[in-house]
Amino acid sequence: MSEPMSLLGEAEKLDAADRLAAVRERFVLDDVTYLDGNSLGALPAHVPARVEDVVRRQWGELRIRSWEESGWWTAPERIGDRIAPLVGAAAGQVVVGDSTSVNVFKALVAAVRMAQEDGGTGGTGGTSGAGPVRDEILVDATTFPTDGYIAESAARMTGCALRPVTPAEVPGALGDRTAAVLLNHVDYRTGRLHDLPALTAAVHAAGAYVVWDLCHSAGALPVGLDEHGVDLAVGCTYKYLNGGPGSPAYLYVRRDLQPRFDSPLPGWNSHAEPFGMRPAYAPASGAVRGRVGTPDILSLLALEAALDVWDEEGVSVAAVRAKSLALTDFFLRCVGAYVPDGRVESVTPAAHAERGSQVALRCDDAGEVMKRLIERGVVGDYRAPDVLRFGFTPLYVGFADVERAARVLARTLAG
């Protein structure tokens, strides 16, 4: 039997044994092999009807009454509590709203303010000390550009110096002047999974606070925010959480830090008495402090509906992670079998402990190759200058999809 037939047969057997395979029917999909869920997740099939109800009944009929009767006002915390277990957090620590960029800004400035208030004790939770002024922010040098832009602005606002370093360099770069560290859990270009527990511990040992960007990990792999004592975290909901284009992001504030969370964007929605219309700001208690202005109700409730797929029998972060690793392993095998030697190079780590839920392949003419792949019904994406990205969302991607993508890639590269 030829290698292609052997791998195709193996894919069919793996799909037949896949306990998550039935969840695929919950999504709107077609004959396209969709491997771009790490940019925009597929549409859960029940979401349009739920959004229609929000528009026609809640907005169209109940109108202003929906803030109370339909639960609009409490949606940011309610939906935050649904996301919380997907990132390893207990209820009452996640609030949904604003964009990832806005939440990065809130979290990073708040982290610096807490560190400077500590006087040298940082994220360890001690009392004020007499250490050096904490006037430095470390930022992941390989981060998604927006995080870098936000970090630079936050540094100017707080009077800090900004030091870009790679995640591997963080332990050696930490010092008694470090106030906060902004890191990505999964590298958006390569799919490398960074060591959240070890890096968090290193930041805390230096007396600083850590902010994690979970955009490429939430909904794809275990995070363990509470377990590992993470201070603050942010993430989007339109990738592996399938919340839809522009769906609101979320902010995690560890419970014991909530009384000290000093947002640089205080708004009426985070006021202790939002309808008191008082001229002086008094922050609400709990994660509500992370709110700013009026919530984006239509996108919020579309996200809430999308999260229903996590209530399906057998769906869990652990099951998703196991399938993710199996899918990416199989894809790398198929690429190795089908694609001529030297034509592409994987820049995604082979070790499971260092891999997110995507595979990135270096290819000299990656932009043009991806264009041709999409024309042939395999949708991934391209990152300059030379990276083909393939994202694997285990809730709707199967092993036959993986085998076909590798086979079409080989055909495309052959001309």
Short mmCIF file of C-alpha atoms in Angstrom, two decimals:
data_model
loop_
_atom_site.label_atom_id
_atom_site.label_comp_id
_atom_site.label_asym_id
_atom_site.label_seq_id
_atom_site.Cartn_x
_atom_site.Cartn_y
_atom_site.Cartn_z
CA MET A 1 0.00 0.00 0.00
CA SER A 2 1.30 3.46 -0.89
CA GLU A 3 2.06 5.96 1.86
CA PRO A 4 -0.84 8.32 0.90
CA MET A 5 -3.35 5.48 1.06
CA SER A 6 -1.85 4.32 4.33
CA LEU A 7 -2.17 7.75 5.94
CA LEU A 8 -5.65 8.30 4.54
CA GLY A 9 -6.74 4.97 5.98
CA GLU A 10 -5.19 5.86 9.32
CA ALA A 11 -7.02 9.20 9.29
CA GLU A 12 -10.34 7.44 8.74
CA LYS A 13 -9.68 5.10 11.66
CA LEU A 14 -8.68 7.98 13.92
CA ASP A 15 -11.83 9.89 13.02
CA ALA A 16 -13.97 6.82 13.70
CA ALA A 17 -12.45 6.52 17.19
CA ASP A 18 -12.58 10.26 17.96
CA ARG A 19 -14.87 10.98 20.92
CA LEU A 20 -15.14 14.65 19.89
CA ALA A 21 -16.08 13.91 16.28
CA ALA A 22 -19.80 14.41 16.87
CA VAL A 23 -19.24 18.00 18.04
CA ARG A 24 -18.32 18.93 14.47
CA GLU A 25 -22.04 18.83 13.64
CA ARG A 26 -22.58 21.77 15.98
CA PHE A 27 -20.70 24.07 13.59
CA VAL A 28 -21.48 25.62 10.21
CA LEU A 29 -18.91 24.02 7.91
CA ASP A 30 -18.61 23.11 4.24
CA ASP A 31 -16.20 21.17 2.04
CA VAL A 32 -13.35 23.58 2.76
CA THR A 33 -10.64 22.28 5.07
CA TYR A 34 -10.63 25.08 7.63
CA LEU A 35 -7.36 25.37 9.55
CA ASP A 36 -7.60 29.03 10.51
CA GLY A 37 -9.48 28.75 13.78
CA ASN A 38 -6.47 30.32 15.47
CA SER A 39 -7.54 33.55 13.71
CA LEU A 40 -11.33 33.19 13.54
CA GLY A 41 -13.25 30.21 14.84
CA ALA A 42 -16.10 28.64 12.89
CA LEU A 43 -19.71 29.60 13.56
CA PRO A 44 -21.60 27.35 16.02
CA ALA A 45 -24.82 26.44 14.21
CA HIS A 46 -27.20 27.52 16.98
CA VAL A 47 -25.78 31.04 17.36
CA PRO A 48 -27.76 32.78 14.57
CA ALA A 49 -31.11 31.84 16.15
CA ARG A 50 -29.93 33.06 19.55
CA VAL A 51 -28.74 36.36 18.08
CA GLU A 52 -32.05 36.76 16.25
CA ASP A 53 -33.84 36.41 19.59
CA VAL A 54 -31.59 39.06 21.11
CA VAL A 55 -32.30 41.43 18.24
CA ARG A 56 -35.99 40.77 17.62
CA ARG A 57 -37.33 40.03 21.09
CA GLN A 58 -34.88 41.38 23.66
CA TRP A 59 -34.04 44.56 21.77
CA GLY A 60 -37.07 44.84 19.49
CA GLU A 61 -39.81 44.06 22.03
CA LEU A 62 -38.44 44.39 25.56
CA ARG A 63 -36.09 47.24 24.64
CA ILE A 64 -34.71 48.99 27.75
CA ARG A 65 -36.28 46.37 30.02
CA SER A 66 -33.77 43.81 28.75
CA TRP A 67 -31.00 45.33 30.86
CA GLU A 68 -32.71 43.64 33.81
CA GLU A 69 -35.22 41.15 32.41
CA SER A 70 -32.82 39.61 29.87
CA GLY A 71 -29.74 39.89 32.08
CA TRP A 72 -27.85 42.34 29.90
CA TRP A 73 -26.37 44.23 32.83
CA THR A 74 -24.75 41.19 34.42
CA ALA A 75 -23.61 39.60 31.16
CA PRO A 76 -19.89 40.56 31.50
CA GLU A 77 -19.53 38.69 34.80
CA ARG A 78 -21.92 35.86 33.91
CA ILE A 79 -20.09 35.08 30.69
CA GLY A 80 -16.78 35.57 32.48
CA ASP A 81 -17.79 32.78 34.85
CA ARG A 82 -18.38 30.51 31.85
CA ILE A 83 -14.93 31.24 30.45
CA ALA A 84 -13.26 30.87 33.86
CA PRO A 85 -13.10 27.04 33.92
CA LEU A 86 -11.66 27.02 30.41
CA VAL A 87 -8.63 28.97 31.69
CA GLY A 88 -8.43 27.23 35.07
CA ALA A 89 -10.04 29.90 37.21
CA ALA A 90 -12.74 29.84 39.86
CA ALA A 91 -15.84 31.99 39.40
CA GLY A 92 -15.75 35.68 40.19
CA GLN A 93 -12.36 36.44 38.64
CA VAL A 94 -13.08 36.92 34.94
CA VAL A 95 -15.00 39.77 33.36
CA VAL A 96 -15.80 39.98 29.63
CA GLY A 97 -15.69 43.18 27.63
CA ASP A 98 -13.55 45.51 25.54
CA SER A 99 -10.80 44.30 23.20
CA THR A 100 -7.67 42.34 24.06
CA SER A 101 -5.60 45.49 23.53
CA VAL A 102 -7.70 47.51 25.96
CA ASN A 103 -7.53 44.74 28.56
CA VAL A 104 -3.75 44.42 28.15
CA PHE A 105 -3.49 48.14 28.87
CA LYS A 106 -5.70 47.91 31.95
CA ALA A 107 -3.88 44.87 33.32
CA LEU A 108 -0.34 46.11 32.67
CA VAL A 109 -0.83 49.57 34.14
CA ALA A 110 -2.61 48.08 37.15
CA ALA A 111 0.27 45.61 37.61
CA VAL A 112 2.83 48.42 37.63
CA ARG A 113 0.76 50.46 40.07
CA MET A 114 0.53 47.51 42.44
CA ALA A 115 4.27 46.85 42.20
CA GLN A 116 5.13 50.46 42.91
CA GLU A 117 2.68 50.52 45.78
CA ASP A 118 4.31 47.39 47.23
CA GLY A 119 7.68 49.08 47.55
CA GLY A 120 9.54 45.93 46.61
CA THR A 121 7.34 42.95 47.52
CA GLY A 122 5.50 42.57 44.20
CA GLY A 123 3.25 39.66 43.34
CA THR A 124 4.26 37.72 46.46
CA GLY A 125 1.55 39.57 48.37
CA GLY A 126 3.68 40.95 51.20
CA THR A 127 3.39 44.31 52.89
CA SER A 128 5.06 47.49 51.71
CA GLY A 129 8.82 47.41 51.87
CA ALA A 130 11.71 49.74 51.25
CA GLY A 131 13.15 48.21 48.09
CA PRO A 132 14.18 50.12 44.93
CA VAL A 133 11.55 51.89 42.88
CA ARG A 134 10.07 49.42 40.46
CA ASP A 135 10.35 51.31 37.21
CA GLU A 136 10.85 48.65 34.55
CA ILE A 137 8.48 46.59 32.42
CA LEU A 138 9.64 43.45 30.63
CA VAL A 139 7.72 42.55 27.47
CA ASP A 140 7.91 39.47 25.29
CA ALA A 141 10.12 40.52 22.36
CA THR A 142 8.33 38.02 20.10
CA THR A 143 4.87 39.20 21.09
CA PHE A 144 1.99 40.06 18.80
CA PRO A 145 2.78 43.67 17.78
CA THR A 146 -0.20 45.26 19.55
CA ASP A 147 0.97 43.96 22.93
CA GLY A 148 4.30 45.66 22.30
CA TYR A 149 2.62 48.92 21.35
CA ILE A 150 0.46 48.82 24.47
CA ALA A 151 3.45 47.98 26.68
CA GLU A 152 5.37 50.96 25.29
CA SER A 153 2.46 53.29 26.02
CA ALA A 154 1.97 51.82 29.50
CA ALA A 155 5.67 52.34 30.22
CA ARG A 156 5.45 56.01 29.24
CA MET A 157 2.34 56.49 31.33
CA THR A 158 3.85 54.92 34.47
CA GLY A 159 7.35 56.34 34.12
CA CYS A 160 8.89 52.93 33.45
CA ALA A 161 11.61 51.77 31.12
CA LEU A 162 10.56 49.06 28.67
CA ARG A 163 12.81 46.06 28.03
CA PRO A 164 11.88 43.61 25.27
CA VAL A 165 13.24 40.13 26.04
CA THR A 166 12.37 36.66 24.83
CA PRO A 167 10.44 34.45 27.27
CA ALA A 168 13.56 32.28 27.69
CA GLU A 169 15.51 35.37 28.76
CA VAL A 170 12.96 36.52 31.36
CA PRO A 171 14.41 34.73 34.43
CA GLY A 172 17.83 36.27 33.81
CA ALA A 173 16.41 39.71 33.02
CA LEU A 174 14.32 40.06 36.18
CA GLY A 175 15.62 42.37 38.86
CA ASP A 176 14.61 44.42 41.86
CA ARG A 177 13.46 47.23 39.57
CA THR A 178 11.10 45.01 37.56
CA ALA A 179 7.49 46.00 38.12
CA ALA A 180 5.61 43.86 35.60
CA VAL A 181 6.16 41.31 32.87
CA LEU A 182 3.87 40.87 29.85
CA LEU A 183 4.07 37.46 28.18
CA ASN A 184 2.24 35.42 25.55
CA HIS A 185 1.28 31.89 26.52
CA VAL A 186 1.55 30.70 22.91
CA ASP A 187 3.66 32.46 20.28
CA TYR A 188 1.34 33.61 17.51
CA ARG A 189 3.89 32.97 14.75
CA THR A 190 5.44 29.65 15.70
CA GLY A 191 2.86 28.04 17.96
CA ARG A 192 5.46 27.62 20.72
CA LEU A 193 3.88 27.10 24.15
CA HIS A 194 5.78 28.92 26.88
CA ASP A 195 6.20 27.60 30.42
CA LEU A 196 3.53 29.55 32.30
CA PRO A 197 4.11 27.89 35.71
CA ALA A 198 7.89 28.36 35.73
CA LEU A 199 7.85 31.88 34.32
CA THR A 200 5.11 32.97 36.73
CA ALA A 201 7.12 31.60 39.64
CA ALA A 202 10.25 33.40 38.43
CA VAL A 203 8.42 36.72 38.17
CA HIS A 204 7.00 36.32 41.66
CA ALA A 205 10.39 35.38 43.10
CA ALA A 206 11.65 38.73 41.79
CA GLY A 207 8.79 40.55 43.52
CA ALA A 208 7.05 41.57 40.30
CA TYR A 209 3.66 40.93 38.70
CA VAL A 210 2.93 38.95 35.55
CA VAL A 211 0.32 39.55 32.86
CA TRP A 212 -0.35 36.65 30.49
CA ASP A 213 -1.90 36.99 27.03
CA LEU A 214 -3.96 33.83 26.43
CA CYS A 215 -5.27 34.60 22.94
CA HIS A 216 -3.74 31.48 21.39
CA SER A 217 -4.27 29.10 24.28
CA ALA A 218 -7.73 29.61 25.81
CA GLY A 219 -10.05 26.91 24.48
CA ALA A 220 -7.18 24.87 23.06
CA LEU A 221 -5.16 23.72 26.07
CA PRO A 222 -5.06 23.82 29.89
CA VAL A 223 -3.95 27.15 31.36
CA GLY A 224 -4.25 26.79 35.15
CA LEU A 225 -4.46 30.45 36.18
CA ASP A 226 -5.49 29.73 39.77
CA GLU A 227 -3.26 26.70 40.16
CA HIS A 228 -0.15 28.61 39.16
CA GLY A 229 -0.96 31.86 40.95
CA VAL A 230 -1.13 34.04 37.86
CA ASP A 231 -1.77 37.67 38.76
CA LEU A 232 -3.54 39.01 35.68
CA ALA A 233 -4.46 37.58 32.30
CA VAL A 234 -6.27 38.67 29.15
CA GLY A 235 -7.47 36.94 26.04
CA CYS A 236 -9.72 37.12 23.01
CA THR A 237 -12.79 34.97 22.36
CA TYR A 238 -12.98 34.80 18.56
CA LYS A 239 -10.31 32.15 18.05
CA TYR A 240 -10.67 28.78 19.83
CA LEU A 241 -13.74 30.00 21.76
CA ASN A 242 -15.59 30.67 18.46
CA GLY A 243 -17.28 33.85 19.67
CA GLY A 244 -17.38 35.52 16.25
CA PRO A 245 -15.52 38.37 14.55
CA GLY A 246 -14.69 41.12 17.00
CA SER A 247 -16.24 39.28 19.94
CA PRO A 248 -15.25 40.86 23.26
CA ALA A 249 -12.12 39.90 25.13
CA TYR A 250 -11.82 39.03 28.82
CA LEU A 251 -9.77 40.09 31.82
CA TYR A 252 -8.75 37.83 34.72
CA VAL A 253 -7.86 39.43 38.06
CA ARG A 254 -6.74 37.03 40.79
CA ARG A 255 -9.19 37.18 43.66
CA ASP A 256 -6.78 38.43 46.34
CA LEU A 257 -5.59 41.22 44.03
CA GLN A 258 -9.04 42.53 43.18
CA PRO A 259 -9.24 45.05 46.06
CA ARG A 260 -5.99 46.59 44.78
CA PHE A 261 -6.75 46.50 41.07
CA ASP A 262 -6.45 50.14 40.02
CA SER A 263 -7.69 50.41 36.44
CA PRO A 264 -6.29 53.23 34.31
CA LEU A 265 -9.69 53.29 32.57
CA PRO A 266 -12.27 53.81 35.31
CA GLY A 267 -15.75 53.97 33.84
CA TRP A 268 -19.28 54.20 35.06
CA ASN A 269 -19.76 50.45 34.56
CA SER A 270 -17.05 49.70 37.14
CA HIS A 271 -18.31 52.23 39.68
CA ALA A 272 -19.57 50.97 43.03
CA GLU A 273 -22.81 52.87 42.32
CA PRO A 274 -23.05 52.99 38.53
CA PHE A 275 -26.45 54.69 38.57
CA GLY A 276 -25.57 57.06 41.41
CA MET A 277 -23.97 59.40 38.86
CA ARG A 278 -21.52 60.66 41.44
CA PRO A 279 -18.71 62.99 40.29
CA ALA A 280 -16.07 61.07 42.27
CA TYR A 281 -15.07 57.58 41.18
CA ALA A 282 -15.39 54.71 43.68
CA PRO A 283 -14.51 51.29 42.26
CA ALA A 284 -16.86 48.35 42.62
CA SER A 285 -15.66 45.26 44.40
CA GLY A 286 -14.52 42.09 42.67
CA ALA A 287 -13.81 41.51 39.00
CA VAL A 288 -16.38 44.17 38.12
CA ARG A 289 -13.52 46.64 38.55
CA GLY A 290 -12.36 45.50 35.14
CA ARG A 291 -15.43 46.90 33.40
CA VAL A 292 -15.31 50.31 31.74
CA GLY A 293 -18.25 51.42 29.61
CA THR A 294 -21.52 50.03 28.30
CA PRO A 295 -21.08 46.38 27.27
CA ASP A 296 -21.33 45.27 23.63
CA ILE A 297 -24.54 43.34 24.14
CA LEU A 298 -25.01 41.83 20.68
CA SER A 299 -21.50 40.37 20.49
CA LEU A 300 -21.50 39.45 24.17
CA LEU A 301 -24.64 37.36 23.84
CA ALA A 302 -23.44 35.77 20.60
CA LEU A 303 -20.34 34.70 22.55
CA GLU A 304 -22.47 33.37 25.38
CA ALA A 305 -24.37 31.21 22.92
CA ALA A 306 -21.16 30.00 21.29
CA LEU A 307 -19.84 28.78 24.63
CA ASP A 308 -22.72 26.28 24.80
CA VAL A 309 -20.62 23.81 22.79
CA TRP A 310 -18.49 23.34 25.92
CA ASP A 311 -21.56 21.90 27.63
CA GLU A 312 -21.68 18.97 25.21
CA GLU A 313 -21.07 15.51 26.67
CA GLY A 314 -17.40 14.58 26.56
CA VAL A 315 -16.20 18.11 25.77
CA SER A 316 -13.50 19.29 28.16
CA VAL A 317 -10.24 21.18 28.00
CA ALA A 318 -8.38 17.93 28.66
CA ALA A 319 -10.13 16.12 25.79
CA VAL A 320 -9.52 19.07 23.46
CA ARG A 321 -5.83 19.17 24.38
CA ALA A 322 -5.37 15.44 23.79
CA LYS A 323 -6.96 15.69 20.35
CA SER A 324 -5.02 18.86 19.53
CA LEU A 325 -1.72 17.11 20.11
CA ALA A 326 -2.86 14.10 18.11
CA LEU A 327 -3.94 16.32 15.21
CA THR A 328 -0.73 18.32 15.12
CA ASP A 329 1.39 15.17 15.44
CA PHE A 330 -0.49 13.60 12.53
CA PHE A 331 -0.19 16.74 10.40
CA LEU A 332 3.58 16.83 10.91
CA ARG A 333 3.76 13.14 9.93
CA CYS A 334 1.72 13.75 6.79
CA VAL A 335 3.79 16.77 5.82
CA GLY A 336 6.94 14.72 6.33
CA ALA A 337 5.55 11.94 4.14
CA TYR A 338 4.09 14.08 1.35
CA VAL A 339 6.16 17.25 1.03
CA PRO A 340 9.56 17.04 -0.70
CA ASP A 341 12.55 17.36 1.61
CA GLY A 342 13.77 20.89 2.14
CA ARG A 343 10.64 22.58 0.78
CA VAL A 344 9.23 23.51 4.20
CA GLU A 345 10.60 23.58 7.72
CA SER A 346 8.50 23.29 10.87
CA VAL A 347 9.21 26.07 13.36
CA THR A 348 6.70 24.62 15.82
CA PRO A 349 8.33 22.63 18.63
CA ALA A 350 8.08 18.86 18.35
CA ALA A 351 7.80 18.44 22.14
CA HIS A 352 4.20 18.37 23.34
CA ALA A 353 5.05 20.46 26.40
CA GLU A 354 6.18 23.28 24.09
CA ARG A 355 3.44 23.15 21.43
CA GLY A 356 0.19 25.05 21.22
CA SER A 357 -2.58 24.08 18.80
CA GLN A 358 -1.03 25.24 15.57
CA VAL A 359 1.76 24.21 13.23
CA ALA A 360 3.88 26.86 11.55
CA LEU A 361 5.90 25.94 8.49
CA ARG A 362 8.66 28.14 7.10
CA CYS A 363 8.40 28.40 3.33
CA ASP A 364 10.28 30.78 1.02
CA ASP A 365 7.20 31.87 -0.93
CA ALA A 366 4.70 31.43 1.89
CA GLY A 367 2.34 34.24 0.88
CA GLU A 368 1.82 32.91 -2.62
CA VAL A 369 1.65 29.30 -1.42
CA MET A 370 -1.11 30.14 1.05
CA LYS A 371 -3.04 31.98 -1.65
CA ARG A 372 -2.94 28.87 -3.84
CA LEU A 373 -3.86 26.61 -0.92
CA ILE A 374 -6.95 28.68 -0.22
CA GLU A 375 -7.93 28.50 -3.90
CA ARG A 376 -7.72 24.70 -3.56
CA GLY A 377 -9.93 24.60 -0.48
CA VAL A 378 -7.40 24.48 2.35
CA VAL A 379 -7.64 27.61 4.48
CA GLY A 380 -4.78 28.54 6.76
CA ASP A 381 -2.99 31.86 6.92
CA TYR A 382 0.35 33.52 6.35
CA ARG A 383 2.61 35.61 8.59
CA ALA A 384 5.42 37.70 7.17
CA PRO A 385 7.96 37.06 6.04
CA ASP A 386 7.86 33.32 5.43
CA VAL A 387 5.47 31.42 7.72
CA LEU A 388 2.47 29.28 6.78
CA ARG A 389 0.20 28.92 9.83
CA PHE A 390 -2.26 26.07 10.30
CA GLY A 391 -4.53 26.22 13.35
CA PHE A 392 -6.22 23.08 14.69
CA THR A 393 -9.51 23.53 16.53
CA PRO A 394 -10.27 20.04 17.88
CA LEU A 395 -13.99 20.69 18.27
CA TYR A 396 -14.48 20.66 14.50
CA VAL A 397 -11.21 19.64 12.79
CA GLY A 398 -10.78 15.95 12.03
CA PHE A 399 -7.89 13.73 11.01
CA ALA A 400 -9.12 13.47 7.41
CA ASP A 401 -8.94 17.28 7.26
CA VAL A 402 -5.34 17.07 8.42
CA GLU A 403 -4.36 14.44 5.85
CA ARG A 404 -6.04 16.35 3.03
CA ALA A 405 -4.34 19.62 4.02
CA ALA A 406 -0.90 18.01 3.90
CA ARG A 407 -1.66 16.30 0.60
CA VAL A 408 -2.90 19.53 -1.02
CA LEU A 409 0.11 21.39 0.39
CA ALA A 410 2.45 18.90 -1.28
CA ARG A 411 0.59 19.21 -4.59
CA THR A 412 0.67 22.99 -4.35
CA LEU A 413 4.39 23.08 -3.67
CA ALA A 414 4.99 20.77 -6.61
CA GLY A 415 3.35 23.36 -8.85
#
